[in-house]
mmCIF file of C-alpha atoms and ligand atoms in Angstrom:
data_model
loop_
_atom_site.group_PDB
_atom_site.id
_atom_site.type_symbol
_atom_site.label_atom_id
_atom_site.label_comp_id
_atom_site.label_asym_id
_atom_site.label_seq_id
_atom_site.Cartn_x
_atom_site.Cartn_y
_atom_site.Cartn_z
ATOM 1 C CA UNK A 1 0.000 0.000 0.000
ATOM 2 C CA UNK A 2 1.325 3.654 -0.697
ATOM 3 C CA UNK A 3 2.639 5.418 2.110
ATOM 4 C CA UNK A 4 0.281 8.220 2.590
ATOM 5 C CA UNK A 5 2.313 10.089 5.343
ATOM 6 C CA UNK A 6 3.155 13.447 4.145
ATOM 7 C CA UNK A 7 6.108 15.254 4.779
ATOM 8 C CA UNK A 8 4.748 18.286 6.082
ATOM 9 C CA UNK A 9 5.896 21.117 4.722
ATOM 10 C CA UNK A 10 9.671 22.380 6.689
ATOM 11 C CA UNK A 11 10.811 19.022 6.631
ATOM 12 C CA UNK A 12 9.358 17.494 10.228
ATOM 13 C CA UNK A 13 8.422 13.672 10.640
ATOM 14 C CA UNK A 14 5.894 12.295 8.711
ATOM 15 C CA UNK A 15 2.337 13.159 9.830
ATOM 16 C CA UNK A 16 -0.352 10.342 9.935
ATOM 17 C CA UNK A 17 -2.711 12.792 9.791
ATOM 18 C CA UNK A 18 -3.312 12.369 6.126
ATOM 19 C CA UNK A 19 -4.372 8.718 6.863
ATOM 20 C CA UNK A 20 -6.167 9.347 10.006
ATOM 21 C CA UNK A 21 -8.809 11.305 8.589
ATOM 22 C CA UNK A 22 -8.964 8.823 5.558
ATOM 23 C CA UNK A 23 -9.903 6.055 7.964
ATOM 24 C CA UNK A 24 -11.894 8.038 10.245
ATOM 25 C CA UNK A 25 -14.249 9.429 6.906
ATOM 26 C CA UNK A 26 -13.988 5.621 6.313
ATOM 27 C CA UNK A 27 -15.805 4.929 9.300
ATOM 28 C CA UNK A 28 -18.506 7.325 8.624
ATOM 29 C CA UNK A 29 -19.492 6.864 5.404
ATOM 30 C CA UNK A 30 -19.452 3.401 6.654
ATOM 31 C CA UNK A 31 -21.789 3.604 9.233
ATOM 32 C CA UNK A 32 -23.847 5.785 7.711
ATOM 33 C CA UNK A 33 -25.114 2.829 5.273
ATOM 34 C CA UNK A 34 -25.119 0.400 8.666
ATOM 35 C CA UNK A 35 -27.641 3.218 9.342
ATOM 36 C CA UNK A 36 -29.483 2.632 6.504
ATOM 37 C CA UNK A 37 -29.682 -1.452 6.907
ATOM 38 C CA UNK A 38 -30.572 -1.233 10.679
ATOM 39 C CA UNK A 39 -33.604 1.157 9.332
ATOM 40 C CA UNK A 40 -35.108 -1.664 6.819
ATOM 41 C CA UNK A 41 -34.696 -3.984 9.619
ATOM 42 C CA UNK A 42 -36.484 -2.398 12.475
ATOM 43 C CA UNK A 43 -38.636 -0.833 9.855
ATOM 44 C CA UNK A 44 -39.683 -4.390 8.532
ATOM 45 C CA UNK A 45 -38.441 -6.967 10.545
ATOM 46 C CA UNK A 46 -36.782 -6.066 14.600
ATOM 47 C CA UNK A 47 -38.481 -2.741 15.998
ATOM 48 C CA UNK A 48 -36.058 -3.178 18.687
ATOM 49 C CA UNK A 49 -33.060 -2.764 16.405
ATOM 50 C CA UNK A 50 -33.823 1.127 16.563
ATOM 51 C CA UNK A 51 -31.669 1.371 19.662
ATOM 52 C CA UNK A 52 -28.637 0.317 18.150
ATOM 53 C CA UNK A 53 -29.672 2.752 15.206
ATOM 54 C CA UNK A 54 -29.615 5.279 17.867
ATOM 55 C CA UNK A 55 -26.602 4.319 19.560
ATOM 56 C CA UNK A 56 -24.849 4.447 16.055
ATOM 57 C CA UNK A 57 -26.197 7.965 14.719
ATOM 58 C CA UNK A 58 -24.090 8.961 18.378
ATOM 59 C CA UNK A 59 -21.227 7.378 16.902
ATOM 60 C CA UNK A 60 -21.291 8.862 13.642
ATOM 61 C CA UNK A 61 -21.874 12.466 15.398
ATOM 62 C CA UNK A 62 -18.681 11.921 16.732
ATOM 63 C CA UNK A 63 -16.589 10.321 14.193
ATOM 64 C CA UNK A 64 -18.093 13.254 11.614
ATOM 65 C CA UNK A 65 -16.952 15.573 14.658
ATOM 66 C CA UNK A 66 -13.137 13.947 14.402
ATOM 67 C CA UNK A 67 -13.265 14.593 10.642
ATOM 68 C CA UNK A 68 -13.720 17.813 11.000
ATOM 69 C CA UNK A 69 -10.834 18.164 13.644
ATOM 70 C CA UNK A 70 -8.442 16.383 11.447
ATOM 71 C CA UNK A 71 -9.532 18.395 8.157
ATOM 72 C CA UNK A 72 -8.556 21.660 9.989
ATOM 73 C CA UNK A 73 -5.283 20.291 12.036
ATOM 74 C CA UNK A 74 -4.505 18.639 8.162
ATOM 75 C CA UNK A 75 -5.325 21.678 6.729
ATOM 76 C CA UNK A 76 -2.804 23.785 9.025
ATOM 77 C CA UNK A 77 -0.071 21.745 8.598
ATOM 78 C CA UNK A 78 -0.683 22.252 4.669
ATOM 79 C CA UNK A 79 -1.533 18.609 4.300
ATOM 80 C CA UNK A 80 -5.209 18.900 2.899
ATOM 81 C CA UNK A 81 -7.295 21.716 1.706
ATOM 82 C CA UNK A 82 -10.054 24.063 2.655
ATOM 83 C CA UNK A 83 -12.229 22.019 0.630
ATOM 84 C CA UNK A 84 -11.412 18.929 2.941
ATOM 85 C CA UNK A 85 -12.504 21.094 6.323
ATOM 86 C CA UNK A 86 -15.631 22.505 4.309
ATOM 87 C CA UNK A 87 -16.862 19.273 3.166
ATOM 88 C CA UNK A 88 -16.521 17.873 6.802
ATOM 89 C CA UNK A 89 -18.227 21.052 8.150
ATOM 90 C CA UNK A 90 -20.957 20.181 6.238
ATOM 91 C CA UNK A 91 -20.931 16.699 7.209
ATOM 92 C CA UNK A 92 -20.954 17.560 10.820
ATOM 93 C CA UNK A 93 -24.010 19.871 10.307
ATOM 94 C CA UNK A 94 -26.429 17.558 8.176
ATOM 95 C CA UNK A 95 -25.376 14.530 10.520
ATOM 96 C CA UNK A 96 -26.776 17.029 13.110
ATOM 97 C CA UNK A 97 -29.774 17.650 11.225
ATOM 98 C CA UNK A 98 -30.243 13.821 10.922
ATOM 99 C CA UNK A 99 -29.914 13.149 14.578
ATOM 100 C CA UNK A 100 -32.714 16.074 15.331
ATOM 101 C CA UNK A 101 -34.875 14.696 12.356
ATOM 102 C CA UNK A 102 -34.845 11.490 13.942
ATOM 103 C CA UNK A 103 -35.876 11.963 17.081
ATOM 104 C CA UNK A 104 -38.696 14.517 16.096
ATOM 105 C CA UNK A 105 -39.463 11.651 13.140
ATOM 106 C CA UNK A 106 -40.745 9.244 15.571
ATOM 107 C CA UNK A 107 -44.388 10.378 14.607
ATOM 108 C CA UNK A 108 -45.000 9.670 10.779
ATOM 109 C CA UNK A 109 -44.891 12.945 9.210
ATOM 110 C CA UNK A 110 -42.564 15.893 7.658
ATOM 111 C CA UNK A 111 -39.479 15.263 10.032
ATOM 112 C CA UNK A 112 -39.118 11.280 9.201
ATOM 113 C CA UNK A 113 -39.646 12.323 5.250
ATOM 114 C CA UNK A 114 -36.978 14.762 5.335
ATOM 115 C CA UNK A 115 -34.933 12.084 7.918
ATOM 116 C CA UNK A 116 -34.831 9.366 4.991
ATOM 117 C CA UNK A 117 -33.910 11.812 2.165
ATOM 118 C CA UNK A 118 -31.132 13.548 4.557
ATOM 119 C CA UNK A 119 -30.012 10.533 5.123
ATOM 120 C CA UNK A 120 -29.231 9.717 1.597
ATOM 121 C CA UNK A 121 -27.563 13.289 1.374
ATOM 122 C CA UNK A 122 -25.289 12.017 4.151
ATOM 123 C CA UNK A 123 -24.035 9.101 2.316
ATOM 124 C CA UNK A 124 -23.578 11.094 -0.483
ATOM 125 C CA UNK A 125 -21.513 13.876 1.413
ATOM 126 C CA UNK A 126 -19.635 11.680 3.440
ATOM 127 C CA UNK A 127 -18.050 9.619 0.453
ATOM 128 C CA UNK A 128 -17.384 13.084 -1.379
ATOM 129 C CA UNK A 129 -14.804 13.585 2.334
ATOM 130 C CA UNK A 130 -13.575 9.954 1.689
ATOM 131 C CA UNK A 131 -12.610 10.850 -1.881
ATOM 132 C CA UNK A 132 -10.859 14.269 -0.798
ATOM 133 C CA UNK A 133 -9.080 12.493 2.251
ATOM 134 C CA UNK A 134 -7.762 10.156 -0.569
ATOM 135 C CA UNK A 135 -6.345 12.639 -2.780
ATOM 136 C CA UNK A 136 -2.737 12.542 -2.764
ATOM 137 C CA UNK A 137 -1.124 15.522 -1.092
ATOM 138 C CA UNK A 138 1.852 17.429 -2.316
ATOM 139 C CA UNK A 139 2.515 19.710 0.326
ATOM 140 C CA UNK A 140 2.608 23.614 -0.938
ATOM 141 C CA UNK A 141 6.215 24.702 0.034
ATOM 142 C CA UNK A 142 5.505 28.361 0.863
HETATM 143 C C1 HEM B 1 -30.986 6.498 4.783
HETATM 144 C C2 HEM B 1 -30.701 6.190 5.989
HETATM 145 C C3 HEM B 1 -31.693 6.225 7.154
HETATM 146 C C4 HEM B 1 -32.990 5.815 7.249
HETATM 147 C C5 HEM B 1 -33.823 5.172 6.157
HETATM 148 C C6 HEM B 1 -33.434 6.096 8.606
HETATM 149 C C7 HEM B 1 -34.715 5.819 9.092
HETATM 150 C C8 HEM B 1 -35.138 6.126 10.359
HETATM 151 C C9 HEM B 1 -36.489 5.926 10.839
HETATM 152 C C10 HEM B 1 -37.622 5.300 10.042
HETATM 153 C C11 HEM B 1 -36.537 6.370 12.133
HETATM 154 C C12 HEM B 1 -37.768 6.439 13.071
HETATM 155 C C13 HEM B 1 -37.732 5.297 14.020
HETATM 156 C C14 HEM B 1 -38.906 5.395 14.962
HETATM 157 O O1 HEM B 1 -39.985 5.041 14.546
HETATM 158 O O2 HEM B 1 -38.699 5.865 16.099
HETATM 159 C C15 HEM B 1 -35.217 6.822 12.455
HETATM 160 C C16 HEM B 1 -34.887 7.300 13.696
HETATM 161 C C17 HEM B 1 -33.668 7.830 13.958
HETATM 162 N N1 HEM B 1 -32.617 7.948 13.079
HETATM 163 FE FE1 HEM B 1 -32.508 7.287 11.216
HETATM 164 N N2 HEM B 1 -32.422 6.678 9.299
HETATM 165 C C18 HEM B 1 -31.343 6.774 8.440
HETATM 166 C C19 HEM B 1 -30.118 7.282 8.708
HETATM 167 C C20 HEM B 1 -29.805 7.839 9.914
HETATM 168 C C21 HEM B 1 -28.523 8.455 10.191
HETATM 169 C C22 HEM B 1 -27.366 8.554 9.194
HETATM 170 C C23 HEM B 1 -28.589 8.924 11.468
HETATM 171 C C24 HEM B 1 -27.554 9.657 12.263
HETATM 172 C C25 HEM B 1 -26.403 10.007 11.882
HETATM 173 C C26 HEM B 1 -29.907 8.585 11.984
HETATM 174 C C27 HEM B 1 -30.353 8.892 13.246
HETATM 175 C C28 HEM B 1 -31.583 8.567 13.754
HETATM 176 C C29 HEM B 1 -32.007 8.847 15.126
HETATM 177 C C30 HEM B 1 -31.175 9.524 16.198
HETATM 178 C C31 HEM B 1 -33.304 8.382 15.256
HETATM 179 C C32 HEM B 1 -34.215 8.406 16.514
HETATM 180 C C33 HEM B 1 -34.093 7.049 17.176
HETATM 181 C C34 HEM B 1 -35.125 6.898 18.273
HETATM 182 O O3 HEM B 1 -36.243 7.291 18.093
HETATM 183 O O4 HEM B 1 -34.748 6.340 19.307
HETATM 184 N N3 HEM B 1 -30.627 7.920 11.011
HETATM 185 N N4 HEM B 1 -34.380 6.667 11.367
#
């Protein structure tokens, strides 16, 4: 596998924080279709498995909150780009949304209609941060 430590710029040791936010947006995007397949199930087959889909949107809240940590600490040290931290902000703010549409989506009704079709957005944004952690990084030697 490539080595996907960057030098940062002014010649330090290798930062891992190129790969860390690769694996962490991993993780999210990842979980984010779990979310999806828990919903079919307690939808159709185990009401009870809404829990866990509850105790994973808490997980994703705070692996979208590490992406956005790593995008800007990255993004400092010249080793991803403003597009990386945007992309996660917006993450972190329609995983938010999600969580909030969820709860008030209990009911049937406007907030569990928008929940599903946010939650297809979130997929969608959080492999667009997967694909920018992946880009390889040539850091900008000011
Ligand atoms: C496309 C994917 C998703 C679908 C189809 C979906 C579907 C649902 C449905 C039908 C409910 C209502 C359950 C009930 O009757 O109480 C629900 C609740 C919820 N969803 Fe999702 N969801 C999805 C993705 C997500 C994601 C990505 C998150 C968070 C990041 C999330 C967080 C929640 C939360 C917090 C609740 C409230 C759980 C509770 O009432 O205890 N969902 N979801």
């Amino acid at each position: 596998m490539q080595d996907r430590r960057v030098q940062s710029s002014g010649g330090s040791a290798p930062s891992n924080l190129p790969i860390a936010l690769t694996i962490v947006s991993g993780i999210t995007a990842a979980l984010v279709l779990v979310q999806a397949m828990l919903a079919g199930r307690f939808l159709y087959i185990n009401p009870d498995l809404v829990d866990l889909h509850e105790i994973v949107a808490n997980v994703i809240f705070l692996t979208a909150l590490a992406q956005v940590v790593l995008a800007y600490l990255a993004m400092s040290r010249k080793l991803a780009t403003r597009a990386d931290l945007v992309v996660a902000a917006v993450l972190m703010v329609l995983v938010t949304a999600q969580i909030g549409l969820g709860y008030s989506g209990r009911e049937p009704g406007e907030a569990a209609a928008l929940h599903v079709a946010n939650g297809v957005l979130v997929f969608g944004v959080a492999i667009v941060a997967l694909m920018l952690s992946r880009a390889v990084r040539v850091p900008r030697v000011t």
